[in-house]
Each structure stands twice: as C-alpha cells, then as structure tokens.
Tab-separated table of C-alpha atoms and ligand atoms in Angstrom:
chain	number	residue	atom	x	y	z
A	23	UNK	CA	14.922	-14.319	-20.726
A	24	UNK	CA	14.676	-11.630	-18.242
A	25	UNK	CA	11.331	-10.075	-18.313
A	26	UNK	CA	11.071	-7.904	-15.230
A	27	UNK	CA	12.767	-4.258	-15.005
A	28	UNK	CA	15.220	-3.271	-12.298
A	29	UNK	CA	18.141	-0.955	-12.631
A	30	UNK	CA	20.961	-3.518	-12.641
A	31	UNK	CA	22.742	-2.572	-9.037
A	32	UNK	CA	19.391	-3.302	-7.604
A	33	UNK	CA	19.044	-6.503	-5.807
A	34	UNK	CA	15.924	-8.807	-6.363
A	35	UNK	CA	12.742	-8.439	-4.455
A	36	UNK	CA	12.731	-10.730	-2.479
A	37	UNK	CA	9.641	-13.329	-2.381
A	38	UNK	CA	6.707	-12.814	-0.884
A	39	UNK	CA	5.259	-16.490	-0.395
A	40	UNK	CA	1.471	-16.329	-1.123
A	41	UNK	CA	0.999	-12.865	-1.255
A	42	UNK	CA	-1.150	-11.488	-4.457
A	43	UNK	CA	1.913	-10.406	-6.963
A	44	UNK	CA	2.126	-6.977	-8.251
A	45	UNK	CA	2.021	-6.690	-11.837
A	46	UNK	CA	5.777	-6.533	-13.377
A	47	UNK	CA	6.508	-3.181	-14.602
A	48	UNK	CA	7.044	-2.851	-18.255
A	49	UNK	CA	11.022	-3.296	-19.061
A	50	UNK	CA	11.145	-0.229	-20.693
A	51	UNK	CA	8.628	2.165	-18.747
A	52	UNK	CA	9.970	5.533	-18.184
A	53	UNK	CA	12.735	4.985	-21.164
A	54	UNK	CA	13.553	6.581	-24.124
A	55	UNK	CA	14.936	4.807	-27.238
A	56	UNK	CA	16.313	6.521	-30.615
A	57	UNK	CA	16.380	4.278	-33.857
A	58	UNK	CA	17.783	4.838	-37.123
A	59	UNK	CA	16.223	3.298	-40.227
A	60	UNK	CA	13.465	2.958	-38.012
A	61	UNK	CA	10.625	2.928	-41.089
A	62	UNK	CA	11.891	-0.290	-42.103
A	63	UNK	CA	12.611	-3.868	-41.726
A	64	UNK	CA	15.040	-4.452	-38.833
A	65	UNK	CA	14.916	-0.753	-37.396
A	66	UNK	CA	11.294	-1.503	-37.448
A	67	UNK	CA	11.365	-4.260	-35.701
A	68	UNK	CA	13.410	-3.098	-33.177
A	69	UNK	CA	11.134	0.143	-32.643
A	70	UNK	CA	8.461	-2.292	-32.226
A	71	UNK	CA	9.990	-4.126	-29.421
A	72	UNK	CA	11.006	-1.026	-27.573
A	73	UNK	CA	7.492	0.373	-27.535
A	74	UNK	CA	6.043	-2.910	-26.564
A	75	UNK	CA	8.485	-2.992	-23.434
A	76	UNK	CA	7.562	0.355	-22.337
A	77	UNK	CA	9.945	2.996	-24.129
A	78	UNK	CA	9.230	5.601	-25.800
A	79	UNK	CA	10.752	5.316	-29.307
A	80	UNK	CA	12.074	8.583	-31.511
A	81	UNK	CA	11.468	6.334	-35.208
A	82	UNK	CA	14.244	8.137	-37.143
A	83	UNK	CA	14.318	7.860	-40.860
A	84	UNK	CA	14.295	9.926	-43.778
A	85	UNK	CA	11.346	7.702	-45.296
A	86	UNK	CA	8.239	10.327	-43.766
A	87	UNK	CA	5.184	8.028	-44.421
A	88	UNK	CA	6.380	5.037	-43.146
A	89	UNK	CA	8.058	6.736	-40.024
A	90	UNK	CA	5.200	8.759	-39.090
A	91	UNK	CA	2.803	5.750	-39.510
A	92	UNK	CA	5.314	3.742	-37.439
A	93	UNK	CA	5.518	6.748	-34.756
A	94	UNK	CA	1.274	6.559	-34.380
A	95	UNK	CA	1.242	3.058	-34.015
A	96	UNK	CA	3.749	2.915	-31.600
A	97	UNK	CA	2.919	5.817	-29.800
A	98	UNK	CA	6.598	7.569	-30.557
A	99	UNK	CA	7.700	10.554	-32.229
A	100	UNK	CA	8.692	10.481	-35.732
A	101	UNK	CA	11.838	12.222	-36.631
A	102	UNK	CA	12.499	12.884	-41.273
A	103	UNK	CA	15.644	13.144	-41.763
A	104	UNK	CA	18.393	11.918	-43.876
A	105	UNK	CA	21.499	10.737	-41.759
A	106	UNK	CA	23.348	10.937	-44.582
A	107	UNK	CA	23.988	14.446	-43.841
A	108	UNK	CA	25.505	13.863	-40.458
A	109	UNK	CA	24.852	17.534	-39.036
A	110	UNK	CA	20.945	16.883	-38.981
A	111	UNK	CA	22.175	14.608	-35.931
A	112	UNK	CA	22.389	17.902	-34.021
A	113	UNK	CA	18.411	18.325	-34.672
A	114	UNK	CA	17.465	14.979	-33.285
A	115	UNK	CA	16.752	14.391	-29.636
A	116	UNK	CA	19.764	13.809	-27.144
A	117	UNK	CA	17.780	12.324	-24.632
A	118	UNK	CA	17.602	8.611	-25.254
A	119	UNK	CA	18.603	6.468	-22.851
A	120	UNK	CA	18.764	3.617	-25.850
A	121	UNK	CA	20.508	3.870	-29.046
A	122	UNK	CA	19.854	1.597	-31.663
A	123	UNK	CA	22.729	2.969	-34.719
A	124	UNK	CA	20.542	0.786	-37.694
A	125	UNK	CA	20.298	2.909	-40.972
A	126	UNK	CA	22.111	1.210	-43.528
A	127	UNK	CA	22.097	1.352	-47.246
A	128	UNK	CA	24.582	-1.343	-49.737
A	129	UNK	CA	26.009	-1.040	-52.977
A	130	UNK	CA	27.656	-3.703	-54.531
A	131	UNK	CA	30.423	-3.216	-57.110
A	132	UNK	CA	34.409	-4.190	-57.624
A	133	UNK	CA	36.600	-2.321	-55.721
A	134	UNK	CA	38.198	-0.769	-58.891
A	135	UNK	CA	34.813	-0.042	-60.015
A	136	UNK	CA	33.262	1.248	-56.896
A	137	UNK	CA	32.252	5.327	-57.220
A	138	UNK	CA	33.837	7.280	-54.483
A	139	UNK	CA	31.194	9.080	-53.666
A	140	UNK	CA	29.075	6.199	-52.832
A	141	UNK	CA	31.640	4.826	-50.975
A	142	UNK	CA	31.721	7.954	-48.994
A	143	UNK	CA	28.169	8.024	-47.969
A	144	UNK	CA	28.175	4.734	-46.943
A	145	UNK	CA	30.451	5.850	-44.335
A	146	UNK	CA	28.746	8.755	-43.629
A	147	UNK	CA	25.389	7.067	-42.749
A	148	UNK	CA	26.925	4.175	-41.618
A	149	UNK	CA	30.426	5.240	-39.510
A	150	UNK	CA	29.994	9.239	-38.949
A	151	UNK	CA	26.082	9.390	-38.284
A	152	UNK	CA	26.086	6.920	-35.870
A	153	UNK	CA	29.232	8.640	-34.010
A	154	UNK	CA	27.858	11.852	-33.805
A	155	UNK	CA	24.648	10.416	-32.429
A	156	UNK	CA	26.059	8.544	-29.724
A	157	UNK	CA	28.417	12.315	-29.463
A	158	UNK	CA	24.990	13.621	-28.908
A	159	UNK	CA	23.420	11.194	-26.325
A	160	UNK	CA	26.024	9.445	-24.513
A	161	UNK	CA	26.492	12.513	-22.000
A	162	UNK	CA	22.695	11.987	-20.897
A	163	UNK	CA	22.782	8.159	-20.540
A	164	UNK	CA	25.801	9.501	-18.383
A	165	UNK	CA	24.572	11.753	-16.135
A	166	UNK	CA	21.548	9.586	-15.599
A	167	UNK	CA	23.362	6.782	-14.249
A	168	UNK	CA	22.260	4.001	-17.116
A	169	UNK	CA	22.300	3.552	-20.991
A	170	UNK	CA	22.288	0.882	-23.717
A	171	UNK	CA	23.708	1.357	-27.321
A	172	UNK	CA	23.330	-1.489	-29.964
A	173	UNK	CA	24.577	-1.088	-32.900
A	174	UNK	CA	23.120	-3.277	-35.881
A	175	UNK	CA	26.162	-4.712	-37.669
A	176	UNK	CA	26.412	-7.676	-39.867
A	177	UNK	CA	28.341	-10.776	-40.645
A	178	UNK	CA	30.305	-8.210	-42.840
A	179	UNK	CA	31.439	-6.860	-39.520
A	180	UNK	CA	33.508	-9.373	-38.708
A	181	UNK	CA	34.100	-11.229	-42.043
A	182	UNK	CA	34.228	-9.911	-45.763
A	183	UNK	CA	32.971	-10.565	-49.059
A	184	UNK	CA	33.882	-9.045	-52.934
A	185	UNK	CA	32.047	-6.370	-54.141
A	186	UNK	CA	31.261	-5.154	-50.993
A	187	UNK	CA	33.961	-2.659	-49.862
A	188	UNK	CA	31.994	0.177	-48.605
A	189	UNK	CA	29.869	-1.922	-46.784
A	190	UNK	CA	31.992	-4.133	-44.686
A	191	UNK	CA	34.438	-1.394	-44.200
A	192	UNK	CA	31.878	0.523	-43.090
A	193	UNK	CA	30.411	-2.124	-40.581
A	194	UNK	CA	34.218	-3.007	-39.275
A	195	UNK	CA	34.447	0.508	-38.337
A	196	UNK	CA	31.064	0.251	-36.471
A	197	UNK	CA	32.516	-2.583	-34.449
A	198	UNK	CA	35.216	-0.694	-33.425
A	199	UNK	CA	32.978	2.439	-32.559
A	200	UNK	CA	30.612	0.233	-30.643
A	201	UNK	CA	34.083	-1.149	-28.459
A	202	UNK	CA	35.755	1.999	-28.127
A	203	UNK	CA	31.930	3.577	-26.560
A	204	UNK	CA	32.014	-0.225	-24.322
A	205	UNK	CA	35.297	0.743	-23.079
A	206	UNK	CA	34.664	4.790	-22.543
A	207	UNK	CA	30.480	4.388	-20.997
A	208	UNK	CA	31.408	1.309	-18.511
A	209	UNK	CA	32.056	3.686	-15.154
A	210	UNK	CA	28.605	5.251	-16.069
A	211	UNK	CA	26.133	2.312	-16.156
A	212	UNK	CA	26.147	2.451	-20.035
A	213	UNK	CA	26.462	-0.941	-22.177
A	214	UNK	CA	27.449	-0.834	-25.965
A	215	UNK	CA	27.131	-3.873	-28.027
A	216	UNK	CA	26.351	-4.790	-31.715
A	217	UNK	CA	24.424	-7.376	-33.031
A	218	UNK	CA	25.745	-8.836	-36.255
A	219	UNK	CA	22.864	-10.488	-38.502
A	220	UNK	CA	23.135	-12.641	-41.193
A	221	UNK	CA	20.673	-12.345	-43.811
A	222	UNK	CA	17.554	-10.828	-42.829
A	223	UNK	CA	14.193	-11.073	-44.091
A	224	UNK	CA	13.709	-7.682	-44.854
A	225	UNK	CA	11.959	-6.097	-48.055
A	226	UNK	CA	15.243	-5.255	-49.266
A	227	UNK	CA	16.554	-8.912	-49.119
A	228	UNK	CA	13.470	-10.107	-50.296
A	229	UNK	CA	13.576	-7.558	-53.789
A	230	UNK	CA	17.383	-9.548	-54.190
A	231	UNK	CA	16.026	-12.934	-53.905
A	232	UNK	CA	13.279	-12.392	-56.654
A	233	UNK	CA	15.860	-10.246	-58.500
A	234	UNK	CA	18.744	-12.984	-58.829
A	235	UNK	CA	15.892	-15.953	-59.438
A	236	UNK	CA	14.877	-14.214	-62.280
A	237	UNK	CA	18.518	-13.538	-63.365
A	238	UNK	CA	20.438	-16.930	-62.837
A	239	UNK	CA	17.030	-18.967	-63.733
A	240	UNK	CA	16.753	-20.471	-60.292
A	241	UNK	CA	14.134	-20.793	-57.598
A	242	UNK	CA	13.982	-18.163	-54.927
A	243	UNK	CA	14.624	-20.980	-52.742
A	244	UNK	CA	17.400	-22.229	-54.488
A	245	UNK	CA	19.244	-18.308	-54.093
A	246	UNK	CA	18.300	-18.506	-50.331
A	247	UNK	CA	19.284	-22.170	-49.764
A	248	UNK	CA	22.323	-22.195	-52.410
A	249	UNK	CA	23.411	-18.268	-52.424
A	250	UNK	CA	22.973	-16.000	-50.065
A	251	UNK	CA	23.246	-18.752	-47.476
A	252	UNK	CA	26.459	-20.796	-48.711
A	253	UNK	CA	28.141	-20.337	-46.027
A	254	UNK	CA	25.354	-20.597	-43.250
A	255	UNK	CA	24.404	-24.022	-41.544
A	256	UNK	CA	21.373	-22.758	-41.162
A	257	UNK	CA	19.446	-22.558	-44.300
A	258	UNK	CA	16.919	-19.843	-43.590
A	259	UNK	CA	16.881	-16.347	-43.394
A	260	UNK	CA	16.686	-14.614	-39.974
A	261	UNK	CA	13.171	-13.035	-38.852
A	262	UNK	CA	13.286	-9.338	-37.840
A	263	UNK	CA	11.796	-9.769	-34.949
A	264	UNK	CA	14.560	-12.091	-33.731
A	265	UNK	CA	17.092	-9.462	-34.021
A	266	UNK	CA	14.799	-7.641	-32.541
A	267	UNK	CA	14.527	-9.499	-29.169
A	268	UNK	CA	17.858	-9.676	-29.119
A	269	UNK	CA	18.390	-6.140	-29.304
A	270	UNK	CA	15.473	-5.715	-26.778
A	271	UNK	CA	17.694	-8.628	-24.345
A	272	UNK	CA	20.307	-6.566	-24.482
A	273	UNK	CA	18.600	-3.262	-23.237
A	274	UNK	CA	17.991	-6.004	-20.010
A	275	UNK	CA	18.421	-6.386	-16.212
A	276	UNK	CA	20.431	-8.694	-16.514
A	277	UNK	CA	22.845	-8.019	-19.459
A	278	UNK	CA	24.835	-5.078	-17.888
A	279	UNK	CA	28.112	-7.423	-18.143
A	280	UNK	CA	27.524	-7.419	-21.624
A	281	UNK	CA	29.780	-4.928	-23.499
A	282	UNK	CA	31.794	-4.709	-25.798
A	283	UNK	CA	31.011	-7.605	-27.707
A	284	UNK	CA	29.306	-8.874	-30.968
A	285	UNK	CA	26.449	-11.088	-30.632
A	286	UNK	CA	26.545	-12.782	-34.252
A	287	UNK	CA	23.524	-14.106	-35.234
A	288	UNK	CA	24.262	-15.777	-38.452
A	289	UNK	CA	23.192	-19.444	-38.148
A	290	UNK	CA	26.670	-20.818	-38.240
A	291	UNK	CA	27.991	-18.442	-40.797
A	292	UNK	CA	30.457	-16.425	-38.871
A	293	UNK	CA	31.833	-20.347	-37.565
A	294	UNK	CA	32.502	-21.877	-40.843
B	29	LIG	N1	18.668	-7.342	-44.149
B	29	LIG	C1	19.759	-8.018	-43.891
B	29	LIG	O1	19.949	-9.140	-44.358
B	29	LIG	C2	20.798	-7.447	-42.978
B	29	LIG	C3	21.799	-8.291	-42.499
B	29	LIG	C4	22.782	-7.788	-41.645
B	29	LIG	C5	22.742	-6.472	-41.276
B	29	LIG	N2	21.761	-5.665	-41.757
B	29	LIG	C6	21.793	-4.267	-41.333
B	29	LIG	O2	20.592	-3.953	-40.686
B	29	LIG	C7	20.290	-2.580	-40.895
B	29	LIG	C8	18.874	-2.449	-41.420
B	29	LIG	O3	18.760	-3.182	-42.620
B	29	LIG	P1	17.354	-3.601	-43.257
B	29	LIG	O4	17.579	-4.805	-44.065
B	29	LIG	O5	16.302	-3.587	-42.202
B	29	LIG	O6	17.176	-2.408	-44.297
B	29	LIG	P2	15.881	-1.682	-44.874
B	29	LIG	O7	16.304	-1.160	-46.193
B	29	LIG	O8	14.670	-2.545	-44.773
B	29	LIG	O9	15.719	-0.470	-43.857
B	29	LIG	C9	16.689	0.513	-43.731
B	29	LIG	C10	16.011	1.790	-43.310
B	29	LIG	O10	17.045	2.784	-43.195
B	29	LIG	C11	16.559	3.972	-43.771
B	29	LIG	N3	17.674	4.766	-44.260
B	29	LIG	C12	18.623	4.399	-45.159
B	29	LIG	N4	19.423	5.433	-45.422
B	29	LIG	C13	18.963	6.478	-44.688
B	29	LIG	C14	19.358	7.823	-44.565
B	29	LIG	N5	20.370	8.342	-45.268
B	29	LIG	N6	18.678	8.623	-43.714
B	29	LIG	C15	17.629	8.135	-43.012
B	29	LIG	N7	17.196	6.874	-43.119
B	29	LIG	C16	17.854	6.054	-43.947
B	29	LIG	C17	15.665	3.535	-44.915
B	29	LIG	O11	14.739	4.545	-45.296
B	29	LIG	C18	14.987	2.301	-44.337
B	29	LIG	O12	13.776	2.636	-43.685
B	29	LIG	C19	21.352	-2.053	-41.856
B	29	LIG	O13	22.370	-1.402	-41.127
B	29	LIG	C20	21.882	-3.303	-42.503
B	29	LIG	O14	23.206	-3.149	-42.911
B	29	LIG	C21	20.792	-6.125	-42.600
C-alpha cells in the first residue's frame, strides 16, 4: 500500500540516490474528512484512520459523549446530530474533501410484519442523509480539483437476506447513489466507491452474538462460526480497523481509477 501523498496527476519524485530523504508528508495533511456514525464501531474506526493520516475529521453522530470524546482524541470537531432528520445535513460542514456515508441502524422483521415507519427511517438515515450530504459537499471537492466518497455498504448491498427489507433495500440504493456520484464527480478529480463488509466486530454485532447464544443454547462461537457466518469461507468476523484501511486506501494516490465499484470484503461470502 501506498503510503506517500501526491495529488494523483502528479508524477513521482524522482530519486535522489544517497541524498538524506525528506520525511513523507502525512497522506491526509491539509484534508478534511466528514463521517457519519462516527462515535462508533466502523465510523470510528474510520475517523481514526483519517486523523492518523493527517485529516482533519468532522465525527458526526447523534451519540454526544462518545463523539465529542472521539473529536478530542482525534483532534476533530464533533458534530450531534441525528441524520435521521435529513435537513440537519444543511447544518453540517460542506467542506470535506472526504465523505465517509456510515450511519446505519437495522431492524429485523418479516416483510408483512415490518412497521412502515421504521422502514422509512431506515431510508432516511441510510438513502436520503447520505444524498443530501454528498448534495452538500460534492460542489467543494469540485471546485477544488480532488475528492473521495466511500460509502460503507454491506454484503446486503449486493445480496439479500429475510427479515431484512429495510436494510438491504436501503444499502442497494446506496450502491446505486455511490455509482451514479462515480459517474457524475469523474471530470472533477472526485472518486466514489463503497466498501461492502461482512460481519463486523462491532459492539452491536457483538450484543447479537451473546443475544442468540443465550437464545438457541449455543456457544458464541458456534453463532459466529455456524450463523452469522454460513455463508462465509472465512470463519471470523472482520476487524474495524480493516475496513478501515481500506477506506483509508481508497482516499489514496494511487486509487484515483477506482470508482464506481464495490470493494466486498466478506471473506468469501459475496462468492458463494
Ligand atoms: N457491523 C457489521 O457487521 C456491519 C457489516 C456491514 C455493514 N455495516 C455497516 O457499517 C455501518 C456502521 O455499522 P457499525 O456496526 O459500526 O454500527 P454501530 O452501531 O457500532 O455504529 C453506528 C453509529 O451510527 C450512529 N447513528 C445511527 N443512527 C444515527 C442517526 N440517526 N443520527 C446520527 N448517528 C446515528 C450511532 O450512534 C453509532 O455511533 C452501518 O452502515 C452498517 O450498516 C456493519
């Protein structure tokens, strides 16, 4: 991995034999990154990664302790808000040069079952937040010449499961969003991608796996192994800092060809 920052239509330095070498810029310096969810698990993570690589990170989340807290250890700005009311986008800060779209909430139920109005937040937080926020910054990342939008998706962005309708109808339509942006932001230097997890060590996957061992009698190992990761080769849940670096690859020198797509990572899942 790329470690050194450039803008990517600048050419390589080239080397200078045995002279002393200059210190590599942090990737990031002189940035400005935006996450949703921020306070938490994978948003965290990312926020983390940004700041470490030079950026500085608006941690957005309607969870005020843990953003603020966040924001100071990072040396960000912490933004409380809850995205679910998709006008407080218009109070957030349009300047980022990186978006990471990452606030998500779940809610599992039959179709026939499923309350409307939950269903409709979903997409609201999910599908309408994250397109007015990239409304709201794109035009900057345009003007300046250079941008990067990741979008955290899911497995359930490409492929479904029961009981899950607002949630992978909600990340299908964030694909599309993130292609649609890919195909709009290209002339102006901007990149927009998503990164589709499987299942994530987060505290909100780890309150499931003690939930349904207690429930169906088995070992937490057995719902992580047997479960939640049926349909994965790999039979262990995915660190956040790996999406993370991913996310933090794809804000890179070297990944400006990279748009439009869906990096899966999903240990298998997505090809079985
Ligand atoms: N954990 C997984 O296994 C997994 C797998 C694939 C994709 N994802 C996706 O990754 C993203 C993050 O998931 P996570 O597991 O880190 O979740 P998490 O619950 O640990 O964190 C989500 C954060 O979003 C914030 N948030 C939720 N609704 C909000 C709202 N209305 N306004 C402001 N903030 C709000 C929460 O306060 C929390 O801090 C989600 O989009 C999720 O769908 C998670």
């Amino acid at each position: 991995m790329e470690t050194s920052r450039r803008p990517d239509h600048e050419p390589a330095a080239p080397s200078l034999g045995g002279s002393p070498q200059v210190p590599a810029e942090p990737l990031l310096a002189g940035r400005t990154a935006l996450v949703t969810g921020a306070a938490s698990g994978i948003g965290r993570a990312c926020a983390q990664a940004l700041a470490s690589a030079g950026a500085h990170v608006h941690v957005v989340d309607r969870s005020g302790e843990a953003a603020k807290s966040l924001a100071e250890e990072i040396g960000g700005t912490a933004w409380v808000v809850d995205l679910s009311d998709p006008a407080v986008v218009d109070t957030l800060p349009a300047d980022a040069d990186v978006v990471v779209n990452n606030a998500g909430i779940q809610h599992v139920a039959p179709v026939h079952e499923f309350p409307p109005d939950r269903f409709a937040l979903i997409q609201r937080v999910m599908v309408e937040t994250p397109f007015r926020i990239l409304r709201r910054t794109l035009p900057g990342m345009y003007e300046r010449g250079w941008g990067r939008v990741v979008n955290i998706s899911s497995v359930h962005g490409l492929r479904a499961s029961p009981y899950k309708s607002a949630y992978v109808t909600a990340k299908h339509a964030l694909e599309g969003l993130s292609k649609v942006v890919a195909l709009e932001a290209a002339e102006y230097g901007v990149t927009s991608n998503c990164v589709s997890p499987g299942y994530v060590r987060t505290p909100l996957v780890e309150n499931q796996i003690a939930d349904q061992a207690r429930t169906h009698g088995i070992s937490e190992a057995d719902v992580v192994g047997r479960v939640m990761l049926e349909r994965s080769a790999i039979k262990r849940l995915i660190e956040p800092a790996d999406v993370a670096e991913a996310v933090l690859w794809l804000c890179g020198p070297r990944t400006g060809h990279i748009t439009g797509t869906s990096l899966s990572m999903d240990g298998g899942w997505t090809a079985n």
